[in-house]
Amino acid sequence: MTAAVRRAVVYTILNSGGGRAAEAEVTLADGTVGCGSAPVAIKPGAREARRSSGLAVGEPVPAAIASEVAGLARTGATDQAGVDGWLADRVDRLGADVTLAVSLAYARAAARSAGVPLVRHFATLAGTHPAFPGLLAAAVSGGIHGGSGLPFQQIMLATAAGPPSRTVPAVMAVYRRVEQALFDAGQASGYSASSGVVPDVDGAAAVFDVVTRAIADAGVDRDIGIAIDVAAEHLHEDGGYRLGGRLVKAADLARWITELTDRYPVVMVEDPFVASDRDAWVRLNGKLRERVTVLGDDLFATNSRYLDPALAGGVLLKLNQVGTLTATVYTAVRARESGMAYAVSHRSLETEDTAVCDLAVALGANWIKVGGPRRGDRVTKYNQLLRLERDTAAWAQ
């Protein structure tokens, strides 16, 4: 399918933190219009592409950005690969959030022009068979997301892959129990950007106890496990890792993580170390791989050139880390060919855009990371997954 661009324009909208986000609108030669917007991180990883500068809500988009994006209509690009190739050459100048917004806007316009659902369009681009992923739902938030004594960024509920009509209620049942237990005990101070409960407790063990008990009390211990986002880049200090008042070595952190996986129903550990601690990655991945997926986020930054199954058993895919749909899909395909798991992820400062849901289903991802089921910026992702199940007949060909 070919679809030439007639017009491309960028705007600014609000993100879930009240800051600004890039939104793009692309009009094809046949008059079909598509729109896309891009989330951003509270604190981007060292390896991910930079975001734009100069955008502000209520103010004109800087002329240099507006002019460059408008130039897409003069390139002659007529498919996603052509559009994204042009955008990839400009990520450093435009910012990955701007290029991603344009990339998603073009994808939506192309899907509408072809008369196919977005999830089917994504699957065709990737050469994959759609399937519903498991959920990674933030239950408790710490680290830079929580401002609490919990060093880890997220303690998540991890379901097996399956229809949202089964996985969403299971997550809700556990999340409510975690929420109630912490708030009723006066041990919660609110919600994080990702809608995980921010705990006010002494020590990580108390948090893991609450979550494990909630899973058991909900009667879903066969369906839900625990996933840990260590977010080690944000703990790294002076060659070690800051865990509260202690500075520990990679080996000490690995030992603690292993103890947690022995004591609690942990099925996934994300970013346990910084990228430079390669030996620690290899050792932990080798030790846990038979029962726990070690997942690389900042380690791989959704960039296929960093992928290495010896370091981690899976990769987290964040579209704005590389700035285009094509680059994200390519990394997913490479991961699958290498026998690695992959999960599609939201970001901390989100928009209403639900393309991550369509992409996760299109790729048949192992998981989709969507935050906790509170507040509109996260709930809209849950609702899109439920809609995709309801409309399965339209795209499951």
CSV table of C-alpha atoms in Angstrom, one decimal:
chain,number,residue,atom,x,y,z
A,1,MET,CA,0.0,0.0,0.0
A,2,THR,CA,1.3,3.5,-0.9
A,3,ALA,CA,0.1,6.7,0.8
A,4,ALA,CA,1.8,10.0,-0.1
A,5,VAL,CA,1.7,12.8,2.4
A,6,ARG,CA,0.0,16.1,1.5
A,7,ARG,CA,0.5,17.9,4.8
A,8,ALA,CA,2.2,17.3,8.2
A,9,VAL,CA,1.9,19.7,11.2
A,10,VAL,CA,2.9,19.6,14.9
A,11,TYR,CA,1.0,21.0,17.8
A,12,THR,CA,1.4,21.0,21.6
A,13,ILE,CA,-1.0,19.5,24.1
A,14,LEU,CA,-0.9,18.7,27.8
A,15,ASN,CA,0.6,15.5,29.1
A,16,SER,CA,-0.6,13.7,32.3
A,17,GLY,CA,1.8,15.7,34.5
A,18,GLY,CA,0.5,19.0,33.2
A,19,GLY,CA,3.6,19.6,31.0
A,20,ARG,CA,3.6,19.7,27.3
A,21,ALA,CA,3.5,16.9,24.8
A,22,ALA,CA,3.9,16.8,21.0
A,23,GLU,CA,0.9,16.0,18.8
A,24,ALA,CA,1.0,15.6,15.1
A,25,GLU,CA,-1.6,15.6,12.3
A,26,VAL,CA,-0.8,14.1,8.9
A,27,THR,CA,-3.0,14.4,5.9
A,28,LEU,CA,-2.6,12.0,3.0
A,29,ALA,CA,-3.0,12.8,-0.7
A,30,ASP,CA,-6.4,11.2,-0.7
A,31,GLY,CA,-7.5,13.5,2.1
A,32,THR,CA,-7.4,10.9,4.9
A,33,VAL,CA,-6.2,12.4,8.2
A,34,GLY,CA,-4.4,10.7,11.1
A,35,CYS,CA,-3.3,12.1,14.5
A,36,GLY,CA,-0.8,10.9,17.0
A,37,SER,CA,0.8,12.1,20.2
A,38,ALA,CA,3.9,11.1,22.2
A,39,PRO,CA,4.5,10.6,25.9
A,40,VAL,CA,7.7,11.5,27.7
A,41,ALA,CA,9.7,10.3,30.7
A,42,ILE,CA,10.1,11.9,34.0
A,43,LYS,CA,13.8,11.2,33.7
A,44,PRO,CA,14.9,9.7,30.4
A,45,GLY,CA,17.5,6.9,30.3
A,46,ALA,CA,21.1,7.6,29.2
A,47,ARG,CA,20.8,5.7,25.9
A,48,GLU,CA,17.4,6.9,24.7
A,49,ALA,CA,16.9,9.6,22.0
A,50,ARG,CA,16.5,13.1,23.3
A,51,ARG,CA,13.1,14.9,23.4
A,52,SER,CA,12.3,18.2,21.6
A,53,SER,CA,13.0,21.6,23.1
A,54,GLY,CA,11.2,24.8,22.6
A,55,LEU,CA,7.6,23.5,22.7
A,56,ALA,CA,5.2,25.1,25.1
A,57,VAL,CA,1.4,24.7,25.5
A,58,GLY,CA,-0.4,27.8,24.2
A,59,GLU,CA,2.6,29.0,22.2
A,60,PRO,CA,3.4,28.6,18.5
A,61,VAL,CA,5.6,25.6,17.6
A,62,PRO,CA,9.1,26.9,16.9
A,63,ALA,CA,9.5,27.7,13.2
A,64,ALA,CA,12.4,25.4,12.7
A,65,ILE,CA,10.4,22.4,14.0
A,66,ALA,CA,7.2,23.4,12.1
A,67,SER,CA,9.1,23.9,8.8
A,68,GLU,CA,11.1,20.7,9.1
A,69,VAL,CA,8.0,18.6,9.8
A,70,ALA,CA,6.1,20.3,6.9
A,71,GLY,CA,8.9,19.2,4.7
A,72,LEU,CA,7.7,15.6,5.0
A,73,ALA,CA,5.1,16.4,2.3
A,74,ARG,CA,7.9,17.1,-0.2
A,75,THR,CA,9.9,14.0,0.3
A,76,GLY,CA,7.9,11.6,-1.9
A,77,ALA,CA,7.7,9.0,0.9
A,78,THR,CA,4.7,6.8,0.4
A,79,ASP,CA,4.9,4.2,3.1
A,80,GLN,CA,5.7,3.8,6.8
A,81,ALA,CA,9.3,2.8,6.2
A,82,GLY,CA,9.9,5.8,4.0
A,83,VAL,CA,8.3,8.2,6.4
A,84,ASP,CA,10.1,6.8,9.4
A,85,GLY,CA,13.4,6.7,7.6
A,86,TRP,CA,13.0,10.4,6.9
A,87,LEU,CA,12.1,11.0,10.5
A,88,ALA,CA,14.9,8.9,11.9
A,89,ASP,CA,17.4,11.2,10.1
A,90,ARG,CA,15.9,14.1,12.0
A,91,VAL,CA,15.5,12.7,15.5
A,92,ASP,CA,18.4,14.7,16.9
A,93,ARG,CA,17.0,18.0,15.5
A,94,LEU,CA,13.3,17.5,16.0
A,95,GLY,CA,13.3,15.3,19.2
A,96,ALA,CA,12.1,11.8,19.5
A,97,ASP,CA,8.7,12.9,20.8
A,98,VAL,CA,8.0,15.0,17.7
A,99,THR,CA,9.2,12.3,15.3
A,100,LEU,CA,7.1,9.7,17.1
A,101,ALA,CA,4.0,11.8,17.0
A,102,VAL,CA,4.4,12.2,13.2
A,103,SER,CA,5.1,8.5,12.8
A,104,LEU,CA,2.0,7.5,14.7
A,105,ALA,CA,-0.1,10.1,12.9
A,106,TYR,CA,1.0,8.7,9.5
A,107,ALA,CA,0.3,5.2,10.6
A,108,ARG,CA,-3.2,6.1,11.6
A,109,ALA,CA,-3.9,7.9,8.4
A,110,ALA,CA,-2.5,5.0,6.3
A,111,ALA,CA,-4.6,2.5,8.2
A,112,ARG,CA,-7.8,4.6,7.7
A,113,SER,CA,-7.0,5.1,4.0
A,114,ALA,CA,-6.7,1.4,3.6
A,115,GLY,CA,-9.8,0.8,5.6
A,116,VAL,CA,-8.2,-1.5,8.2
A,117,PRO,CA,-8.0,-1.4,12.0
A,118,LEU,CA,-4.8,0.1,13.4
A,119,VAL,CA,-3.9,-3.2,15.1
A,120,ARG,CA,-4.2,-5.1,11.8
A,121,HIS,CA,-2.1,-2.4,10.1
A,122,PHE,CA,0.6,-2.7,12.7
A,123,ALA,CA,0.6,-6.5,12.4
A,124,THR,CA,1.0,-6.3,8.6
A,125,LEU,CA,3.9,-3.9,9.0
A,126,ALA,CA,5.6,-6.2,11.5
A,127,GLY,CA,4.7,-9.5,9.9
A,128,THR,CA,3.3,-10.8,13.2
A,129,HIS,CA,0.2,-12.5,14.4
A,130,PRO,CA,-1.9,-10.5,16.8
A,131,ALA,CA,-2.5,-11.9,20.3
A,132,PHE,CA,-3.4,-10.3,23.6
A,133,PRO,CA,-0.5,-9.7,25.9
A,134,GLY,CA,-0.3,-10.1,29.7
A,135,LEU,CA,-0.5,-6.9,31.8
A,136,LEU,CA,2.2,-5.2,33.8
A,137,ALA,CA,0.2,-3.0,36.2
A,138,ALA,CA,1.9,-0.7,38.7
A,139,ALA,CA,0.6,-1.6,42.2
A,140,VAL,CA,3.2,0.3,44.3
A,141,SER,CA,5.6,3.0,43.2
A,142,GLY,CA,8.9,4.0,44.8
A,143,GLY,CA,12.2,5.4,43.6
A,144,ILE,CA,12.0,8.7,41.6
A,145,HIS,CA,8.3,7.9,41.0
A,146,GLY,CA,7.4,7.6,44.6
A,147,GLY,CA,9.6,9.7,46.8
A,148,SER,CA,9.2,7.0,49.4
A,149,GLY,CA,11.6,4.7,51.2
A,150,LEU,CA,11.0,2.0,48.6
A,151,PRO,CA,14.1,2.1,46.3
A,152,PHE,CA,12.5,0.2,43.4
A,153,GLN,CA,10.6,2.3,40.9
A,154,GLN,CA,7.6,0.0,40.5
A,155,ILE,CA,6.2,-3.2,42.1
A,156,MET,CA,3.9,-4.5,39.4
A,157,LEU,CA,1.2,-7.1,39.0
A,158,ALA,CA,2.1,-9.4,36.1
A,159,THR,CA,-0.5,-11.5,34.4
A,160,ALA,CA,-0.1,-14.2,31.9
A,161,ALA,CA,-1.1,-13.4,28.3
A,162,GLY,CA,-4.8,-13.6,27.8
A,163,PRO,CA,-8.0,-11.7,26.9
A,164,PRO,CA,-8.4,-8.4,28.8
A,165,SER,CA,-11.9,-9.5,30.0
A,166,ARG,CA,-9.9,-11.9,32.2
A,167,THR,CA,-6.7,-10.1,32.9
A,168,VAL,CA,-8.2,-6.6,33.7
A,169,PRO,CA,-10.6,-7.8,36.4
A,170,ALA,CA,-7.8,-9.9,38.0
A,171,VAL,CA,-5.6,-6.9,38.2
A,172,MET,CA,-8.4,-4.7,39.6
A,173,ALA,CA,-9.1,-7.2,42.3
A,174,VAL,CA,-5.5,-7.2,43.5
A,175,TYR,CA,-4.9,-3.5,43.0
A,176,ARG,CA,-8.0,-2.6,45.2
A,177,ARG,CA,-6.7,-4.8,48.0
A,178,VAL,CA,-3.2,-3.3,47.9
A,179,GLU,CA,-4.7,0.2,47.8
A,180,GLN,CA,-7.1,-0.5,50.7
A,181,ALA,CA,-4.5,-2.2,52.8
A,182,LEU,CA,-2.0,0.7,52.5
A,183,PHE,CA,-4.5,3.6,52.8
A,184,ASP,CA,-6.5,2.0,55.7
A,185,ALA,CA,-3.2,1.5,57.6
A,186,GLY,CA,-2.2,5.0,57.0
A,187,GLN,CA,0.8,3.7,55.0
A,188,ALA,CA,0.1,5.5,51.7
A,189,SER,CA,0.8,9.1,50.7
A,190,GLY,CA,-1.0,9.1,47.3
A,191,TYR,CA,-0.3,7.9,43.7
A,192,SER,CA,2.7,8.1,41.5
A,193,ALA,CA,2.7,9.5,37.9
A,194,SER,CA,2.0,5.9,36.8
A,195,SER,CA,-0.9,5.5,39.2
A,196,GLY,CA,0.9,3.1,41.6
A,197,VAL,CA,0.2,3.6,45.3
A,198,VAL,CA,3.1,5.5,47.0
A,199,PRO,CA,3.8,3.6,50.2
A,200,ASP,CA,4.9,5.1,53.5
A,201,VAL,CA,6.4,2.0,55.1
A,202,ASP,CA,9.7,0.8,56.5
A,203,GLY,CA,11.5,-1.5,54.2
A,204,ALA,CA,10.7,-3.1,50.9
A,205,ALA,CA,9.7,-6.4,52.5
A,206,ALA,CA,6.6,-4.8,54.0
A,207,VAL,CA,5.5,-3.7,50.5
A,208,PHE,CA,6.1,-7.2,49.0
A,209,ASP,CA,4.2,-8.7,51.9
A,210,VAL,CA,1.2,-6.5,51.2
A,211,VAL,CA,1.2,-7.2,47.4
A,212,THR,CA,1.7,-11.0,47.9
A,213,ARG,CA,-1.1,-11.1,50.5
A,214,ALA,CA,-3.4,-9.2,48.1
A,215,ILE,CA,-2.8,-11.6,45.3
A,216,ALA,CA,-3.6,-14.6,47.6
A,217,ASP,CA,-6.7,-12.9,49.1
A,218,ALA,CA,-8.0,-12.2,45.6
A,219,GLY,CA,-7.7,-15.8,44.7
A,220,VAL,CA,-5.6,-15.2,41.6
A,221,ASP,CA,-2.3,-16.5,42.8
A,222,ARG,CA,-2.2,-18.9,39.8
A,223,ASP,CA,-2.9,-16.0,37.4
A,224,ILE,CA,-0.8,-13.1,38.7
A,225,GLY,CA,2.8,-12.8,39.8
A,226,ILE,CA,5.0,-9.8,40.8
A,227,ALA,CA,7.2,-7.8,38.5
A,228,ILE,CA,9.9,-5.5,39.8
A,229,ASP,CA,11.2,-2.4,38.0
A,230,VAL,CA,14.5,-1.7,39.8
A,231,ALA,CA,15.3,1.2,37.5
A,232,ALA,CA,18.9,0.9,38.4
A,233,GLU,CA,20.1,4.0,36.5
A,234,HIS,CA,18.4,6.1,39.1
A,235,LEU,CA,20.0,4.2,42.0
A,236,HIS,CA,23.5,4.3,40.5
A,237,GLU,CA,26.0,6.3,42.5
A,238,ASP,CA,29.8,6.3,42.8
A,239,GLY,CA,30.1,2.9,41.1
A,240,GLY,CA,27.4,1.3,43.4
A,241,TYR,CA,23.7,1.4,44.0
A,242,ARG,CA,22.0,3.6,46.6
A,243,LEU,CA,19.5,1.6,48.6
A,244,GLY,CA,18.2,4.0,51.2
A,245,GLY,CA,21.1,4.8,53.4
A,246,ARG,CA,23.4,2.1,52.0
A,247,LEU,CA,25.6,2.1,48.9
A,248,VAL,CA,25.9,-1.5,47.7
A,249,LYS,CA,27.8,-3.2,45.0
A,250,ALA,CA,26.2,-4.9,42.0
A,251,ALA,CA,26.8,-8.3,43.6
A,252,ASP,CA,25.0,-7.3,46.8
A,253,LEU,CA,22.1,-5.9,44.7
A,254,ALA,CA,21.9,-9.2,42.7
A,255,ARG,CA,21.9,-11.2,45.9
A,256,TRP,CA,19.0,-9.2,47.3
A,257,ILE,CA,17.0,-9.5,44.1
A,258,THR,CA,17.6,-13.2,44.1
A,259,GLU,CA,16.4,-13.5,47.7
A,260,LEU,CA,13.2,-11.6,46.7
A,261,THR,CA,12.6,-14.0,43.8
A,262,ASP,CA,13.0,-16.9,46.2
A,263,ARG,CA,10.6,-15.5,48.8
A,264,TYR,CA,7.9,-13.9,46.7
A,265,PRO,CA,6.1,-14.9,43.4
A,266,VAL,CA,8.3,-12.7,41.2
A,267,VAL,CA,8.1,-13.5,37.5
A,268,MET,CA,10.0,-10.5,36.0
A,269,VAL,CA,12.8,-8.1,37.0
A,270,GLU,CA,13.4,-5.0,35.0
A,271,ASP,CA,16.7,-3.1,34.8
A,272,PRO,CA,18.4,-4.6,37.8
A,273,PHE,CA,21.7,-2.9,36.9
A,274,VAL,CA,23.1,-0.1,34.8
A,275,ALA,CA,24.2,-1.0,31.3
A,276,SER,CA,27.9,-0.8,32.1
A,277,ASP,CA,27.6,-3.6,34.7
A,278,ARG,CA,27.5,-6.2,31.9
A,279,ASP,CA,29.0,-9.1,34.1
A,280,ALA,CA,26.2,-8.6,36.7
A,281,TRP,CA,23.6,-8.7,33.9
A,282,VAL,CA,25.0,-11.9,32.5
A,283,ARG,CA,25.3,-13.6,35.9
A,284,LEU,CA,21.8,-12.7,37.1
A,285,ASN,CA,20.2,-13.5,33.8
A,286,GLY,CA,21.9,-16.9,33.8
A,287,LYS,CA,20.9,-17.6,37.3
A,288,LEU,CA,17.2,-16.6,37.0
A,289,ARG,CA,16.3,-17.3,33.4
A,290,GLU,CA,14.5,-20.6,34.1
A,291,ARG,CA,11.9,-19.0,36.3
A,292,VAL,CA,12.2,-15.2,36.1
A,293,THR,CA,12.4,-13.0,33.0
A,294,VAL,CA,15.2,-10.4,33.3
A,295,LEU,CA,14.0,-7.5,31.2
A,296,GLY,CA,16.1,-4.7,29.7
A,297,ASP,CA,14.7,-1.2,29.5
A,298,ASP,CA,17.4,1.5,29.8
A,299,LEU,CA,19.8,-1.3,29.0
A,300,PHE,CA,18.5,-1.6,25.4
A,301,ALA,CA,16.6,1.6,25.0
A,302,THR,CA,14.4,0.0,22.3
A,303,ASN,CA,17.5,0.0,20.0
A,304,SER,CA,18.2,-3.2,18.1
A,305,ARG,CA,21.9,-2.6,18.1
A,306,TYR,CA,22.0,-3.0,21.9
A,307,LEU,CA,20.1,-6.3,22.0
A,308,ASP,CA,22.0,-9.2,23.6
A,309,PRO,CA,20.1,-12.3,24.9
A,310,ALA,CA,23.1,-13.1,27.2
A,311,LEU,CA,22.4,-9.9,29.1
A,312,ALA,CA,18.6,-10.2,29.5
A,313,GLY,CA,15.8,-12.6,28.5
A,314,GLY,CA,13.6,-9.8,27.3
A,315,VAL,CA,13.3,-6.2,26.1
A,316,LEU,CA,11.0,-3.4,27.1
A,317,LEU,CA,9.8,-1.4,24.0
A,318,LYS,CA,9.2,2.3,24.5
A,319,LEU,CA,8.4,4.0,21.2
A,320,ASN,CA,9.7,7.4,22.2
A,321,GLN,CA,13.1,5.9,23.1
A,322,VAL,CA,13.9,5.6,19.4
A,323,GLY,CA,11.2,8.0,18.0
A,324,THR,CA,9.6,6.0,15.2
A,325,LEU,CA,7.2,3.1,14.8
A,326,THR,CA,9.4,1.3,12.3
A,327,ALA,CA,12.5,1.3,14.7
A,328,THR,CA,10.4,-0.1,17.5
A,329,VAL,CA,8.9,-2.8,15.4
A,330,TYR,CA,12.3,-3.8,14.1
A,331,THR,CA,13.6,-4.1,17.6
A,332,ALA,CA,10.7,-6.3,18.5
A,333,VAL,CA,11.2,-8.6,15.5
A,334,ARG,CA,14.9,-8.9,16.3
A,335,ALA,CA,14.2,-9.7,19.9
A,336,ARG,CA,11.7,-12.4,18.8
A,337,GLU,CA,14.3,-13.9,16.4
A,338,SER,CA,16.8,-14.0,19.3
A,339,GLY,CA,14.3,-15.9,21.5
A,340,MET,CA,13.8,-12.9,23.8
A,341,ALA,CA,10.5,-11.9,25.4
A,342,TYR,CA,9.3,-8.3,24.7
A,343,ALA,CA,6.9,-6.0,26.4
A,344,VAL,CA,5.4,-2.7,25.0
A,345,SER,CA,5.3,0.1,27.5
A,346,HIS,CA,3.7,3.4,28.4
A,347,ARG,CA,5.7,6.3,29.8
A,348,SER,CA,5.4,8.2,33.1
A,349,LEU,CA,4.0,11.4,31.4
A,350,GLU,CA,1.3,10.1,29.1
A,351,THR,CA,-1.3,11.4,26.7
A,352,GLU,CA,-4.6,9.9,25.6
A,353,ASP,CA,-3.0,8.2,22.7
A,354,THR,CA,-3.6,4.4,22.8
A,355,ALA,CA,-1.3,3.2,20.0
A,356,VAL,CA,0.8,1.2,22.5
A,357,CYS,CA,-2.2,-1.0,23.1
A,358,ASP,CA,-2.7,-1.7,19.4
A,359,LEU,CA,1.0,-2.3,19.0
A,360,ALA,CA,1.2,-4.7,21.9
A,361,VAL,CA,-1.6,-6.8,20.5
A,362,ALA,CA,-0.4,-6.6,17.0
A,363,LEU,CA,3.1,-7.8,18.0
A,364,GLY,CA,1.7,-10.6,20.2
A,365,ALA,CA,3.8,-9.1,23.0
A,366,ASN,CA,4.4,-11.1,26.2
A,367,TRP,CA,3.2,-8.1,28.2
A,368,ILE,CA,2.0,-4.5,28.0
A,369,LYS,CA,3.1,-2.1,30.7
A,370,VAL,CA,0.2,0.2,31.4
A,371,GLY,CA,0.5,1.6,34.9
A,372,GLY,CA,-2.1,1.3,37.7
A,373,PRO,CA,-5.8,1.3,36.9
A,374,ARG,CA,-6.4,4.8,38.2
A,375,ARG,CA,-6.8,8.2,36.5
A,376,GLY,CA,-7.7,8.8,32.9
A,377,ASP,CA,-4.2,8.7,31.4
A,378,ARG,CA,-3.8,5.0,32.5
A,379,VAL,CA,-7.4,3.9,32.4
A,380,THR,CA,-7.6,4.9,28.7
A,381,LYS,CA,-5.1,2.2,28.0
A,382,TYR,CA,-7.1,-0.5,29.9
A,383,ASN,CA,-10.2,0.6,28.0
A,384,GLN,CA,-8.6,0.4,24.6
A,385,LEU,CA,-7.5,-3.2,25.4
A,386,LEU,CA,-11.1,-4.0,26.3
A,387,ARG,CA,-12.3,-2.4,23.1
A,388,LEU,CA,-9.8,-4.4,21.0
A,389,GLU,CA,-11.2,-7.6,22.5
A,390,ARG,CA,-14.7,-6.5,21.8
A,391,ASP,CA,-13.8,-5.8,18.2
A,392,THR,CA,-11.7,-8.9,17.7
A,393,ALA,CA,-13.7,-10.0,14.6
A,394,ALA,CA,-12.7,-6.8,12.8
A,395,TRP,CA,-8.9,-7.4,13.0
A,396,ALA,CA,-8.3,-11.1,13.8
A,397,GLN,CA,-7.9,-12.4,10.3
